[in-house]
PDB file of N, CA and C in Angstrom:
ATOM      1  N   MET A 219     168.380 112.668 104.454  1.00  0.00           N
ATOM      2  CA  MET A 219     168.401 114.140 104.738  1.00  0.00           C
ATOM      3  C   MET A 219     169.445 114.771 103.608  1.00  0.00           C
ATOM      4  N   ASN A 220     168.979 115.778 103.026  1.00  0.00           N
ATOM      5  CA  ASN A 220     169.979 116.371 102.028  1.00  0.00           C
ATOM      6  C   ASN A 220     170.793 117.409 102.831  1.00  0.00           C
ATOM      7  N   ASN A 221     171.802 118.100 102.057  1.00  0.00           N
ATOM      8  CA  ASN A 221     172.564 119.074 102.615  1.00  0.00           C
ATOM      9  C   ASN A 221     171.860 120.301 103.173  1.00  0.00           C
ATOM     10  N   SER A 222     170.893 120.767 102.458  1.00  0.00           N
ATOM     11  CA  SER A 222     170.243 122.013 102.988  1.00  0.00           C
ATOM     12  C   SER A 222     169.380 121.638 104.303  1.00  0.00           C
ATOM     13  N   GLU A 223     168.811 120.516 104.461  1.00  0.00           N
ATOM     14  CA  GLU A 223     168.176 120.140 105.625  1.00  0.00           C
ATOM     15  C   GLU A 223     169.216 120.001 106.741  1.00  0.00           C
ATOM     16  N   ASN A 224     170.343 119.553 106.571  1.00  0.00           N
ATOM     17  CA  ASN A 224     171.357 119.330 107.623  1.00  0.00           C
ATOM     18  C   ASN A 224     171.794 120.867 107.979  1.00  0.00           C
ATOM     19  N   SER A 225     172.025 121.743 107.175  1.00  0.00           N
ATOM     20  CA  SER A 225     172.346 123.141 107.384  1.00  0.00           C
ATOM     21  C   SER A 225     171.213 123.829 108.145  1.00  0.00           C
ATOM     22  N   PHE A 226     169.997 123.445 107.853  1.00  0.00           N
ATOM     23  CA  PHE A 226     169.030 124.200 108.478  1.00  0.00           C
ATOM     24  C   PHE A 226     168.730 123.756 109.964  1.00  0.00           C
ATOM     25  N   ALA A 227     169.040 122.402 110.168  1.00  0.00           N
ATOM     26  CA  ALA A 227     169.101 121.829 111.439  1.00  0.00           C
ATOM     27  C   ALA A 227     170.258 122.515 112.388  1.00  0.00           C
ATOM     28  N   GLU A 228     171.401 122.618 111.691  1.00  0.00           N
ATOM     29  CA  GLU A 228     172.414 123.157 112.416  1.00  0.00           C
ATOM     30  C   GLU A 228     172.129 124.719 112.831  1.00  0.00           C
ATOM     31  N   ILE A 229     171.570 125.461 111.955  1.00  0.00           N
ATOM     32  CA  ILE A 229     171.265 126.749 112.254  1.00  0.00           C
ATOM     33  C   ILE A 229     170.141 126.778 113.397  1.00  0.00           C
ATOM     34  N   LEU A 230     169.195 125.864 113.242  1.00  0.00           N
ATOM     35  CA  LEU A 230     168.258 125.801 114.248  1.00  0.00           C
ATOM     36  C   LEU A 230     168.790 125.470 115.725  1.00  0.00           C
ATOM     37  N   ASN A 231     169.822 124.638 115.721  1.00  0.00           N
ATOM     38  CA  ASN A 231     170.457 124.230 116.956  1.00  0.00           C
ATOM     39  C   ASN A 231     171.229 125.389 117.581  1.00  0.00           C
ATOM     40  N   LYS A 232     171.875 126.283 116.522  1.00  0.00           N
ATOM     41  CA  LYS A 232     172.662 127.456 116.919  1.00  0.00           C
ATOM     42  C   LYS A 232     171.668 128.459 117.632  1.00  0.00           C
ATOM     43  N   VAL A 233     170.446 128.584 117.048  1.00  0.00           N
ATOM     44  CA  VAL A 233     169.639 129.546 117.498  1.00  0.00           C
ATOM     45  C   VAL A 233     168.984 129.110 118.811  1.00  0.00           C
ATOM     46  N   GLU A 234     168.614 127.853 119.044  1.00  0.00           N
ATOM     47  CA  GLU A 234     168.329 127.372 120.393  1.00  0.00           C
ATOM     48  C   GLU A 234     169.359 127.568 121.403  1.00  0.00           C
ATOM     49  N   LYS A 235     170.460 127.199 121.055  1.00  0.00           N
ATOM     50  CA  LYS A 235     171.754 127.413 122.004  1.00  0.00           C
ATOM     51  C   LYS A 235     171.807 128.837 122.289  1.00  0.00           C
ATOM     52  N   GLY A 236     171.596 129.899 121.317  1.00  0.00           N
ATOM     53  CA  GLY A 236     171.680 131.208 121.559  1.00  0.00           C
ATOM     54  C   GLY A 236     170.658 131.745 122.556  1.00  0.00           C
ATOM     55  N   LYS A 237     169.427 131.144 122.471  1.00  0.00           N
ATOM     56  CA  LYS A 237     168.389 131.343 123.361  1.00  0.00           C
ATOM     57  C   LYS A 237     168.719 130.947 124.810  1.00  0.00           C
ATOM     58  N   GLU A 238     169.360 129.880 124.952  1.00  0.00           N
ATOM     59  CA  GLU A 238     169.843 129.361 126.146  1.00  0.00           C
ATOM     60  C   GLU A 238     170.881 130.318 126.741  1.00  0.00           C
ATOM     61  N   ASP A 239     171.816 130.601 125.986  1.00  0.00           N
ATOM     62  CA  ASP A 239     172.773 131.660 126.452  1.00  0.00           C
ATOM     63  C   ASP A 239     172.120 132.985 126.889  1.00  0.00           C
ATOM     64  N   ASP A 240     171.270 133.471 126.020  1.00  0.00           N
ATOM     65  CA  ASP A 240     170.621 134.661 126.440  1.00  0.00           C
ATOM     66  C   ASP A 240     169.900 134.622 127.839  1.00  0.00           C
ATOM     67  N   ALA A 241     169.182 133.457 127.969  1.00  0.00           N
ATOM     68  CA  ALA A 241     168.436 133.291 129.246  1.00  0.00           C
ATOM     69  C   ALA A 241     169.451 133.270 130.471  1.00  0.00           C
ATOM     70  N   LYS A 242     170.577 132.571 130.116  1.00  0.00           N
ATOM     71  CA  LYS A 242     171.698 132.552 131.353  1.00  0.00           C
ATOM     72  C   LYS A 242     172.207 133.923 131.610  1.00  0.00           C
ATOM     73  N   LEU A 243     172.412 134.674 130.546  1.00  0.00           N
ATOM     74  CA  LEU A 243     172.926 136.013 130.698  1.00  0.00           C
ATOM     75  C   LEU A 243     171.974 136.921 131.379  1.00  0.00           C
ATOM     76  N   MET A 244     170.716 136.753 131.059  1.00  0.00           N
ATOM     77  CA  MET A 244     169.645 137.499 131.833  1.00  0.00           C
ATOM     78  C   MET A 244     169.611 137.118 133.267  1.00  0.00           C
ATOM     79  N   ASP A 245     169.736 135.847 133.639  1.00  0.00           N
ATOM     80  CA  ASP A 245     169.655 135.283 134.982  1.00  0.00           C
ATOM     81  C   ASP A 245     170.876 135.965 135.735  1.00  0.00           C
ATOM     82  N   ALA A 246     172.120 135.969 135.009  1.00  0.00           N
ATOM     83  CA  ALA A 246     173.168 136.534 135.735  1.00  0.00           C
ATOM     84  C   ALA A 246     173.124 138.023 135.828  1.00  0.00           C
ATOM     85  N   SER A 247     172.528 138.632 135.019  1.00  0.00           N
ATOM     86  CA  SER A 247     172.151 140.075 135.178  1.00  0.00           C
ATOM     87  C   SER A 247     171.297 140.422 136.355  1.00  0.00           C
ATOM     88  N   GLN A 248     170.153 139.486 136.481  1.00  0.00           N
ATOM     89  CA  GLN A 248     169.191 139.680 137.532  1.00  0.00           C
ATOM     90  C   GLN A 248     169.905 139.358 138.890  1.00  0.00           C
ATOM     91  N   GLN A 249     170.737 138.466 138.840  1.00  0.00           N
ATOM     92  CA  GLN A 249     171.522 138.071 140.213  1.00  0.00           C
ATOM     93  C   GLN A 249     172.317 139.226 140.589  1.00  0.00           C
ATOM     94  N   LEU A 250     172.999 139.805 139.553  1.00  0.00           N
ATOM     95  CA  LEU A 250     173.868 140.851 140.075  1.00  0.00           C
ATOM     96  C   LEU A 250     173.038 142.099 140.549  1.00  0.00           C
ATOM     97  N   GLU A 251     172.036 142.413 139.973  1.00  0.00           N
ATOM     98  CA  GLU A 251     171.009 143.389 140.420  1.00  0.00           C
ATOM     99  C   GLU A 251     170.440 143.180 141.852  1.00  0.00           C
ATOM    100  N   SER A 252     170.200 141.866 141.972  1.00  0.00           N
ATOM    101  CA  SER A 252     169.851 141.402 143.451  1.00  0.00           C
ATOM    102  C   SER A 252     170.823 141.703 144.397  1.00  0.00           C
ATOM    103  N   VAL A 253     172.071 141.319 144.106  1.00  0.00           N
ATOM    104  CA  VAL A 253     173.181 141.703 145.051  1.00  0.00           C
ATOM    105  C   VAL A 253     173.252 143.074 145.367  1.00  0.00           C
ATOM    106  N   PHE A 254     173.212 144.037 144.365  1.00  0.00           N
ATOM    107  CA  PHE A 254     173.160 145.312 144.438  1.00  0.00           C
ATOM    108  C   PHE A 254     172.024 145.880 145.451  1.00  0.00           C
ATOM    109  N   ILE A 255     170.873 145.420 145.138  1.00  0.00           N
ATOM    110  CA  ILE A 255     169.610 145.703 145.836  1.00  0.00           C
ATOM    111  C   ILE A 255     169.804 145.360 147.383  1.00  0.00           C
ATOM    112  N   HIS A 256     170.321 144.036 147.602  1.00  0.00           N
ATOM    113  CA  HIS A 256     170.569 143.555 148.894  1.00  0.00           C
ATOM    114  C   HIS A 256     171.444 144.604 149.691  1.00  0.00           C
ATOM    115  N   GLN A 257     172.559 145.051 148.957  1.00  0.00           N
ATOM    116  CA  GLN A 257     173.496 145.886 149.661  1.00  0.00           C
ATOM    117  C   GLN A 257     172.792 147.258 149.975  1.00  0.00           C
ATOM    118  N   MET A 258     172.013 147.738 149.146  1.00  0.00           N
ATOM    119  CA  MET A 258     171.288 148.911 149.508  1.00  0.00           C
ATOM    120  C   MET A 258     170.264 148.741 150.595  1.00  0.00           C
ATOM    121  N   ILE A 259     169.552 147.676 150.760  1.00  0.00           N
ATOM    122  CA  ILE A 259     168.694 147.288 151.755  1.00  0.00           C
ATOM    123  C   ILE A 259     169.436 147.295 153.024  1.00  0.00           C
ATOM    124  N   SER A 260     170.507 146.494 153.013  1.00  0.00           N
ATOM    125  CA  SER A 260     171.420 146.325 154.257  1.00  0.00           C
ATOM    126  C   SER A 260     171.883 147.700 154.763  1.00  0.00           C
ATOM    127  N   GLN A 261     172.371 148.616 153.939  1.00  0.00           N
ATOM    128  CA  GLN A 261     172.835 149.817 154.305  1.00  0.00           C
ATOM    129  C   GLN A 261     171.734 150.684 154.766  1.00  0.00           C
ATOM    130  N   MET A 262     170.628 150.722 154.138  1.00  0.00           N
ATOM    131  CA  MET A 262     169.486 151.501 154.639  1.00  0.00           C
ATOM    132  C   MET A 262     169.014 150.978 155.988  1.00  0.00           C
ATOM    133  N   ARG A 263     168.977 149.755 156.408  1.00  0.00           N
ATOM    134  CA  ARG A 263     168.565 149.105 157.539  1.00  0.00           C
ATOM    135  C   ARG A 263     169.621 149.573 158.662  1.00  0.00           C
ATOM    136  N   ALA A 264     171.030 149.662 158.325  1.00  0.00           N
ATOM    137  CA  ALA A 264     172.048 149.995 159.223  1.00  0.00           C
ATOM    138  C   ALA A 264     171.702 151.556 159.785  1.00  0.00           C
ATOM    139  N   THR A 265     170.998 152.274 159.110  1.00  0.00           N
ATOM    140  CA  THR A 265     170.743 153.659 159.552  1.00  0.00           C
ATOM    141  C   THR A 265     169.673 153.803 160.498  1.00  0.00           C
ATOM    142  N   ILE A 266     168.866 152.729 160.702  1.00  0.00           N
ATOM    143  CA  ILE A 266     167.719 152.702 161.693  1.00  0.00           C
ATOM    144  C   ILE A 266     168.365 152.571 163.059  1.00  0.00           C
ATOM    145  N   PRO A 267     168.098 153.466 164.014  1.00  0.00           N
ATOM    146  CA  PRO A 267     168.622 153.167 165.354  1.00  0.00           C
ATOM    147  C   PRO A 267     167.893 152.066 166.047  1.00  0.00           C
ATOM    148  N   GLU A 268     168.787 151.212 166.692  1.00  0.00           N
ATOM    149  CA  GLU A 268     168.168 150.198 167.565  1.00  0.00           C
ATOM    150  C   GLU A 268     167.591 150.743 168.802  1.00  0.00           C
ATOM    151  N   GLY A 269     166.376 149.975 169.148  1.00  0.00           N
ATOM    152  CA  GLY A 269     165.733 150.528 170.302  1.00  0.00           C
ATOM    153  C   GLY A 269     165.414 149.252 171.297  1.00  0.00           C
ATOM    154  N   GLY A 270     164.902 149.574 172.412  1.00  0.00           N
ATOM    155  CA  GLY A 270     164.442 148.559 173.361  1.00  0.00           C
ATOM    156  C   GLY A 270     165.368 148.171 174.395  1.00  0.00           C
ATOM    157  N   LEU A 271     165.244 147.336 175.216  1.00  0.00           N
ATOM    158  CA  LEU A 271     166.061 146.911 176.398  1.00  0.00           C
ATOM    159  C   LEU A 271     167.114 145.939 175.848  1.00  0.00           C
ATOM    160  N   LEU A 272     166.777 145.150 175.013  1.00  0.00           N
ATOM    161  CA  LEU A 272     167.748 144.042 174.583  1.00  0.00           C
ATOM    162  C   LEU A 272     168.161 144.351 173.021  1.00  0.00           C
ATOM    163  N   GLY A 273     169.431 144.111 172.983  1.00  0.00           N
ATOM    164  CA  GLY A 273     170.000 144.322 171.704  1.00  0.00           C
ATOM    165  C   GLY A 273     169.565 143.094 170.646  1.00  0.00           C
ATOM    166  N   LYS A 274     169.862 143.192 169.374  1.00  0.00           N
ATOM    167  CA  LYS A 274     169.573 142.183 168.491  1.00  0.00           C
ATOM    168  C   LYS A 274     170.475 140.980 168.807  1.00  0.00           C
ATOM    169  N   SER A 275     169.879 139.838 168.735  1.00  0.00           N
ATOM    170  CA  SER A 275     170.724 138.615 168.916  1.00  0.00           C
ATOM    171  C   SER A 275     171.329 138.270 167.678  1.00  0.00           C
ATOM    172  N   GLN A 276     172.338 137.351 167.673  1.00  0.00           N
ATOM    173  CA  GLN A 276     173.007 137.003 166.414  1.00  0.00           C
ATOM    174  C   GLN A 276     172.148 136.267 165.392  1.00  0.00           C
ATOM    175  N   GLY A 277     171.128 135.466 166.123  1.00  0.00           N
ATOM    176  CA  GLY A 277     170.122 134.919 165.274  1.00  0.00           C
ATOM    177  C   GLY A 277     169.114 135.780 164.557  1.00  0.00           C
ATOM    178  N   GLU A 278     168.796 136.834 165.259  1.00  0.00           N
ATOM    179  CA  GLU A 278     167.977 137.879 164.611  1.00  0.00           C
ATOM    180  C   GLU A 278     168.699 138.573 163.517  1.00  0.00           C
ATOM    181  N   GLU A 279     169.968 138.873 163.671  1.00  0.00           N
ATOM    182  CA  GLU A 279     170.797 139.462 162.601  1.00  0.00           C
ATOM    183  C   GLU A 279     170.819 138.591 161.458  1.00  0.00           C
ATOM    184  N   ILE A 280     171.047 137.298 161.669  1.00  0.00           N
ATOM    185  CA  ILE A 280     171.197 136.345 160.484  1.00  0.00           C
ATOM    186  C   ILE A 280     169.712 136.188 159.692  1.00  0.00           C
ATOM    187  N   PHE A 281     168.629 136.146 160.532  1.00  0.00           N
ATOM    188  CA  PHE A 281     167.347 136.112 159.901  1.00  0.00           C
ATOM    189  C   PHE A 281     167.086 137.368 159.192  1.00  0.00           C
ATOM    190  N   GLN A 282     167.373 138.516 159.645  1.00  0.00           N
ATOM    191  CA  GLN A 282     167.264 139.788 159.023  1.00  0.00           C
ATOM    192  C   GLN A 282     168.069 139.898 157.671  1.00  0.00           C
ATOM    193  N   ASP A 283     169.208 139.393 157.763  1.00  0.00           N
ATOM    194  CA  ASP A 283     169.949 139.413 156.571  1.00  0.00           C
ATOM    195  C   ASP A 283     169.291 138.510 155.378  1.00  0.00           C
ATOM    196  N   MET A 284     168.953 137.354 155.896  1.00  0.00           N
ATOM    197  CA  MET A 284     168.395 136.353 155.020  1.00  0.00           C
ATOM    198  C   MET A 284     167.077 136.872 154.330  1.00  0.00           C
ATOM    199  N   LEU A 285     166.223 137.525 155.234  1.00  0.00           N
ATOM    200  CA  LEU A 285     164.918 138.295 154.706  1.00  0.00           C
ATOM    201  C   LEU A 285     165.340 139.346 153.779  1.00  0.00           C
ATOM    202  N   ASP A 286     166.346 140.070 153.975  1.00  0.00           N
ATOM    203  CA  ASP A 286     166.701 141.278 153.171  1.00  0.00           C
ATOM    204  C   ASP A 286     167.149 140.620 151.745  1.00  0.00           C
ATOM    205  N   GLU A 287     167.805 139.438 151.871  1.00  0.00           N
ATOM    206  CA  GLU A 287     168.350 138.884 150.547  1.00  0.00           C
ATOM    207  C   GLU A 287     167.159 138.359 149.729  1.00  0.00           C
ATOM    208  N   LYS A 288     166.167 137.806 150.380  1.00  0.00           N
ATOM    209  CA  LYS A 288     165.005 137.315 149.756  1.00  0.00           C
ATOM    210  C   LYS A 288     164.220 138.609 149.206  1.00  0.00           C
ATOM    211  N   TYR A 289     163.997 139.600 149.923  1.00  0.00           N
ATOM    212  CA  TYR A 289     163.424 140.759 149.474  1.00  0.00           C
ATOM    213  C   TYR A 289     163.960 141.232 148.088  1.00  0.00           C
ATOM    214  N   ALA A 290     165.500 141.451 148.144  1.00  0.00           N
ATOM    215  CA  ALA A 290     166.254 141.763 146.903  1.00  0.00           C
ATOM    216  C   ALA A 290     166.013 140.875 145.723  1.00  0.00           C
ATOM    217  N   GLU A 291     165.961 139.592 146.082  1.00  0.00           N
ATOM    218  CA  GLU A 291     165.685 138.616 144.908  1.00  0.00           C
ATOM    219  C   GLU A 291     164.452 138.828 144.238  1.00  0.00           C
ATOM    220  N   ASN A 292     163.337 139.051 145.212  1.00  0.00           N
ATOM    221  CA  ASN A 292     161.989 139.164 144.656  1.00  0.00           C
ATOM    222  C   ASN A 292     161.800 140.616 143.943  1.00  0.00           C
ATOM    223  N   ILE A 293     162.426 141.592 144.463  1.00  0.00           N
ATOM    224  CA  ILE A 293     162.458 142.911 143.730  1.00  0.00           C
ATOM    225  C   ILE A 293     163.147 142.833 142.340  1.00  0.00           C
ATOM    226  N   SER A 294     164.162 142.174 142.352  1.00  0.00           N
ATOM    227  CA  SER A 294     164.964 141.945 141.089  1.00  0.00           C
ATOM    228  C   SER A 294     164.151 141.278 140.066  1.00  0.00           C
ATOM    229  N   LYS A 295     163.476 140.040 140.420  1.00  0.00           N
ATOM    230  CA  LYS A 295     162.685 139.285 139.567  1.00  0.00           C
ATOM    231  C   LYS A 295     161.507 139.969 139.068  1.00  0.00           C
ATOM    232  N   ALA A 296     160.838 140.860 139.875  1.00  0.00           N
ATOM    233  CA  ALA A 296     159.768 141.746 139.570  1.00  0.00           C
ATOM    234  C   ALA A 296     160.027 142.814 138.691  1.00  0.00           C
ATOM    235  N   GLY A 297     161.306 143.003 138.147  1.00  0.00           N
ATOM    236  CA  GLY A 297     161.540 144.184 137.429  1.00  0.00           C
ATOM    237  C   GLY A 297     162.541 145.165 137.997  1.00  0.00           C
ATOM    238  N   GLY A 298     162.746 144.981 139.270  1.00  0.00           N
ATOM    239  CA  GLY A 298     163.797 145.719 140.081  1.00  0.00           C
ATOM    240  C   GLY A 298     163.822 147.224 139.654  1.00  0.00           C
ATOM    241  N   MET A 299     164.981 147.707 139.565  1.00  0.00           N
ATOM    242  CA  MET A 299     165.217 149.070 139.177  1.00  0.00           C
ATOM    243  C   MET A 299     165.630 149.264 137.708  1.00  0.00           C
ATOM    244  N   GLY A 300     165.549 148.107 137.039  1.00  0.00           N
ATOM    245  CA  GLY A 300     165.924 148.205 135.593  1.00  0.00           C
ATOM    246  C   GLY A 300     167.430 147.998 135.464  1.00  0.00           C
ATOM    247  N   LEU A 301     168.046 147.793 136.374  1.00  0.00           N
ATOM    248  CA  LEU A 301     169.595 147.609 136.296  1.00  0.00           C
ATOM    249  C   LEU A 301     169.943 146.272 135.571  1.00  0.00           C
ATOM    250  N   ALA A 302     169.212 145.113 135.756  1.00  0.00           N
ATOM    251  CA  ALA A 302     169.339 143.870 135.139  1.00  0.00           C
ATOM    252  C   ALA A 302     169.266 144.143 133.618  1.00  0.00           C
ATOM    253  N   LYS A 303     168.204 144.827 133.086  1.00  0.00           N
ATOM    254  CA  LYS A 303     168.015 144.942 131.753  1.00  0.00           C
ATOM    255  C   LYS A 303     169.151 145.759 131.124  1.00  0.00           C
ATOM    256  N   ILE A 304     169.603 146.817 131.738  1.00  0.00           N
ATOM    257  CA  ILE A 304     170.766 147.576 131.275  1.00  0.00           C
ATOM    258  C   ILE A 304     171.967 146.725 131.115  1.00  0.00           C
ATOM    259  N   LEU A 305     172.370 145.985 132.278  1.00  0.00           N
ATOM    260  CA  LEU A 305     173.456 145.191 132.314  1.00  0.00           C
ATOM    261  C   LEU A 305     173.276 143.940 131.134  1.00  0.00           C
ATOM    262  N   TYR A 306     172.247 143.508 130.944  1.00  0.00           N
ATOM    263  CA  TYR A 306     172.086 142.398 129.953  1.00  0.00           C
ATOM    264  C   TYR A 306     172.230 143.063 128.510  1.00  0.00           C
ATOM    265  N   ASP A 307     171.628 144.299 128.371  1.00  0.00           N
ATOM    266  CA  ASP A 307     171.829 144.906 127.023  1.00  0.00           C
ATOM    267  C   ASP A 307     173.384 145.231 126.771  1.00  0.00           C
ATOM    268  N   GLN A 308     174.112 145.711 127.802  1.00  0.00           N
ATOM    269  CA  GLN A 308     175.490 146.007 127.600  1.00  0.00           C
ATOM    270  C   GLN A 308     176.362 144.710 127.295  1.00  0.00           C
ATOM    271  N   LEU A 309     176.012 143.637 128.125  1.00  0.00           N
ATOM    272  CA  LEU A 309     176.810 142.393 128.050  1.00  0.00           C
ATOM    273  C   LEU A 309     176.424 141.580 126.681  1.00  0.00           C
ATOM    274  N   ALA A 310     175.088 141.718 126.371  1.00  0.00           N
ATOM    275  CA  ALA A 310     174.861 141.026 125.105  1.00  0.00           C
ATOM    276  C   ALA A 310     175.512 141.793 123.939  1.00  0.00           C
ATOM    277  N   ALA A 311     175.592 143.053 123.921  1.00  0.00           N
ATOM    278  CA  ALA A 311     176.234 143.686 122.803  1.00  0.00           C
ATOM    279  C   ALA A 311     177.693 143.441 122.809  1.00  0.00           C
ATOM    280  N   LYS A 312     178.438 143.141 123.906  1.00  0.00           N
ATOM    281  CA  LYS A 312     179.862 142.958 123.952  1.00  0.00           C
ATOM    282  C   LYS A 312     180.166 141.389 123.846  1.00  0.00           C
ATOM    283  N   THR A 313     179.101 140.522 123.949  1.00  0.00           N
ATOM    284  CA  THR A 313     179.410 139.076 123.771  1.00  0.00           C
ATOM    285  C   THR A 313     179.582 138.667 122.341  1.00  0.00           C
ATOM    286  N   PRO A 314     180.762 138.095 121.984  1.00  0.00           N
ATOM    287  CA  PRO A 314     180.949 137.667 120.542  1.00  0.00           C
ATOM    288  C   PRO A 314     179.897 136.493 120.237  1.00  0.00           C
ATOM    289  N   PRO A 315     179.550 136.392 118.950  1.00  0.00           N
ATOM    290  CA  PRO A 315     178.616 135.328 118.560  1.00  0.00           C
ATOM    291  C   PRO A 315     179.285 133.923 118.766  1.00  0.00           C
ATOM    292  N   LEU A 316     178.477 132.908 119.054  1.00  0.00           N
ATOM    293  CA  LEU A 316     178.998 131.604 119.260  1.00  0.00           C
ATOM    294  C   LEU A 316     179.603 131.140 117.980  1.00  0.00           C
ATOM    295  N   LYS A 317     180.735 130.370 118.024  1.00  0.00           N
ATOM    296  CA  LYS A 317     181.254 129.690 116.735  1.00  0.00           C
ATOM    297  C   LYS A 317     181.306 128.202 117.161  1.00  0.00           C
ATOM    298  N   ASP A 318     180.757 127.453 116.183  1.00  0.00           N
ATOM    299  CA  ASP A 318     180.906 125.942 116.304  1.00  0.00           C
ATOM    300  C   ASP A 318     181.653 125.357 115.117  1.00  0.00           C
TER     301      ASP A 318
END
């Protein structure tokens, strides 16, 4: 291999590494959006008055929280409120380029 082929391979490796980093950054942004949505769902659920003869059991509360968490994850992965994209754009602009 000559020198130009080596430099092209290095550039290609950096581009591939950059794509991996972008994917990780987007995943982190979606996770943060999911946490935010989960908090919103939990707070909205807290405003609903409990009814019936028996109160909620601890198991039911845990299940409800886990269900809300899954709802939030699915909402975020489906596009959510657009918060993940905004976070990604802001963080990507502030992230310095990789140096090797």
